[in-house]
mmCIF file of C-alpha atoms in Angstrom:
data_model
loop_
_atom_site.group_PDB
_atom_site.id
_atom_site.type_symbol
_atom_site.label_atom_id
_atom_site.label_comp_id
_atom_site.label_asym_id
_atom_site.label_seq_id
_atom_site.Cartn_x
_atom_site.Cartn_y
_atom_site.Cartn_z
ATOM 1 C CA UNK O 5 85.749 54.281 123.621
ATOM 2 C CA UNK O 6 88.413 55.985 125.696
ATOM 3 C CA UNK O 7 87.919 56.785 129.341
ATOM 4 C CA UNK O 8 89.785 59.035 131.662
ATOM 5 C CA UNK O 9 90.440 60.485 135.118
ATOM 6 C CA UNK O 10 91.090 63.771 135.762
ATOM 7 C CA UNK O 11 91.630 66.178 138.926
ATOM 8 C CA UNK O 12 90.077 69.637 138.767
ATOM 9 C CA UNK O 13 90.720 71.946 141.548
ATOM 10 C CA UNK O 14 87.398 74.300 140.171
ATOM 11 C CA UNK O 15 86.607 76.687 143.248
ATOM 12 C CA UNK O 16 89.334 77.970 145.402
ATOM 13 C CA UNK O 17 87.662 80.602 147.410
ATOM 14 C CA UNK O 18 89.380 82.908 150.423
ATOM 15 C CA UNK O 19 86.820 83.609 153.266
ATOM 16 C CA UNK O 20 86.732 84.876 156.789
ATOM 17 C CA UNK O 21 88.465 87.179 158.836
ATOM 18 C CA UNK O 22 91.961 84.612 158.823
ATOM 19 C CA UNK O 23 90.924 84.179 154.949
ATOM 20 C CA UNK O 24 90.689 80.616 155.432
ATOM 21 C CA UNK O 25 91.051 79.103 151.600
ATOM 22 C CA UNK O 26 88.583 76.633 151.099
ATOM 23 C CA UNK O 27 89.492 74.117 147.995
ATOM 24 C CA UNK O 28 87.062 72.520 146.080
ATOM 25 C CA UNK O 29 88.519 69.382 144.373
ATOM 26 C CA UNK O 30 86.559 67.636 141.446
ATOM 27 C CA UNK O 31 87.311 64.039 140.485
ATOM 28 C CA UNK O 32 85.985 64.442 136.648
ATOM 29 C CA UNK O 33 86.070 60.723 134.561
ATOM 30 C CA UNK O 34 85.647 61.328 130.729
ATOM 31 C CA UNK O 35 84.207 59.025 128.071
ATOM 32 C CA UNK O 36 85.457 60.262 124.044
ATOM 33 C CA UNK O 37 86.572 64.059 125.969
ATOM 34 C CA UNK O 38 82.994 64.131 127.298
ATOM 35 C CA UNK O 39 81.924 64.262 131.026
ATOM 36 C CA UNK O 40 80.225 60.831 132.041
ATOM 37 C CA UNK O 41 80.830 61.087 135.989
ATOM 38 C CA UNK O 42 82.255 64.109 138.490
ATOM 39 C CA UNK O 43 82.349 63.762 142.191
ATOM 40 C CA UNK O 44 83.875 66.400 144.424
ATOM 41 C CA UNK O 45 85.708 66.902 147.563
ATOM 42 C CA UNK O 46 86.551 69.784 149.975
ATOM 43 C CA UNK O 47 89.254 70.934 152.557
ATOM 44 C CA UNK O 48 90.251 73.921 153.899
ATOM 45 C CA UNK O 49 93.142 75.946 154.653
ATOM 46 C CA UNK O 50 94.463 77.744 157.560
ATOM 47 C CA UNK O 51 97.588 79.936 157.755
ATOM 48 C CA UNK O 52 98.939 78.091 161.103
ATOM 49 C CA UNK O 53 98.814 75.847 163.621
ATOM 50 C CA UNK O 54 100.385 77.068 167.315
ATOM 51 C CA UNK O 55 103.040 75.126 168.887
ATOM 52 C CA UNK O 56 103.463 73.881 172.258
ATOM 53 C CA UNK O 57 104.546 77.141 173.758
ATOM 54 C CA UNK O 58 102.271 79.427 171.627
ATOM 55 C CA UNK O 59 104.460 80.197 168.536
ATOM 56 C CA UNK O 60 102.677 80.391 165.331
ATOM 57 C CA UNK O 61 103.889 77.627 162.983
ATOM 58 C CA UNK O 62 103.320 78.394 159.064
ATOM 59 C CA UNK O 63 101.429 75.864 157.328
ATOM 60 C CA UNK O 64 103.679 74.307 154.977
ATOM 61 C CA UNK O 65 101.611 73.795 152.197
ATOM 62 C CA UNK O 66 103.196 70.793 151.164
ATOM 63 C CA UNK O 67 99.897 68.030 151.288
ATOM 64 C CA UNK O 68 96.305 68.673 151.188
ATOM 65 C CA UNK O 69 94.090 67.208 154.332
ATOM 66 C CA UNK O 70 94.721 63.227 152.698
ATOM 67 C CA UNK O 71 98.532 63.690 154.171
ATOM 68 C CA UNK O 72 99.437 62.262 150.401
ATOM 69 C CA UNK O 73 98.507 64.563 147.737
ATOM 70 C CA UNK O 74 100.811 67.479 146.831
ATOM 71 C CA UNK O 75 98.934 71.122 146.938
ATOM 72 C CA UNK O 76 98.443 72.293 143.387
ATOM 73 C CA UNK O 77 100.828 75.686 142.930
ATOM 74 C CA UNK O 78 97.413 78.004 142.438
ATOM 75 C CA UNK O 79 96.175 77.158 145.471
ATOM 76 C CA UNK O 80 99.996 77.784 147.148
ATOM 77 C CA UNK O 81 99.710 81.177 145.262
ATOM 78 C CA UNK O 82 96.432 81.831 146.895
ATOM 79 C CA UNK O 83 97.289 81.321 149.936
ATOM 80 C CA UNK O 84 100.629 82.779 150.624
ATOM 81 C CA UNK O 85 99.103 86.069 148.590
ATOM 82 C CA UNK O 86 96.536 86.246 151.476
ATOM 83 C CA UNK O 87 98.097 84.924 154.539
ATOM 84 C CA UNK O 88 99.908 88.244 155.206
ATOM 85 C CA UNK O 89 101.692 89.314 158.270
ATOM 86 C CA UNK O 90 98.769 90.899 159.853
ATOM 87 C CA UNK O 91 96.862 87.552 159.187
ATOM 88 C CA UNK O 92 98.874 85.443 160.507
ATOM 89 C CA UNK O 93 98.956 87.367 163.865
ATOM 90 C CA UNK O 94 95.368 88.371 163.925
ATOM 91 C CA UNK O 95 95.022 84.304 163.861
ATOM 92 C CA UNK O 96 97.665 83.001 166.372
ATOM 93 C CA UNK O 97 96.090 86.076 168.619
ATOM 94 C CA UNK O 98 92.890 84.291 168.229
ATOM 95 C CA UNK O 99 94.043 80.565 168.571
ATOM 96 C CA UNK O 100 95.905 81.696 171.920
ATOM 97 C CA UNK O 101 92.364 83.039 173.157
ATOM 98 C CA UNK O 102 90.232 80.265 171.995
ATOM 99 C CA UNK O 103 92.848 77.635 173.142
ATOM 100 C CA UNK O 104 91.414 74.817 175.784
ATOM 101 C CA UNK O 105 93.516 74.580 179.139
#
């Protein structure tokens, strides 16, 4: 009887206007190869955060929402083939306007 834990990023889906990439993460635990337990998790993406003075600051991509684990390179793929120029403007342009005093 071998068991064993594996991460399966199985939905990575762009949506929105600022095609937000939401990431759906499934914790999968195997018995002989076959599925016993899977639990999931979710986070999303956005191309930026703004500054202190309003600049647009690319999201690194370096760790998903835990501040720990390293994004997977298909979801880094994803996300720097959709956050384009015009995205990333279209989104600080909207941050600036939606920002509280």
């Amino acid at each position: 009887m071998a068991l064993s834990e594996t991460i399966e990023y199985d939905k990575i889906e762009v949506v929105g206007t600022y095609a937000e990439v939401q990431v759906r993460k499934a914790h999968v635990i195997k018995k002989d190869d076959k599925d016993i337990a899977r639990s999931f998790e979710r986070y999303v993406l956005q191309a930026g955060t703004l500054d202190d003075s309003d600049n647009f600051v690319d999201n690194p991509l370096d760790k998903e929402i835990d501040g720990v684990t390293t994004i997977p390179d298909k979801v880094k793929a994803i996300c720097n083939a959709v956050w384009t120029t015009d995205i990333k403007t279209a989104y600080k342009d909207f941050l600036i306007a939606n920002k509280s005093s």
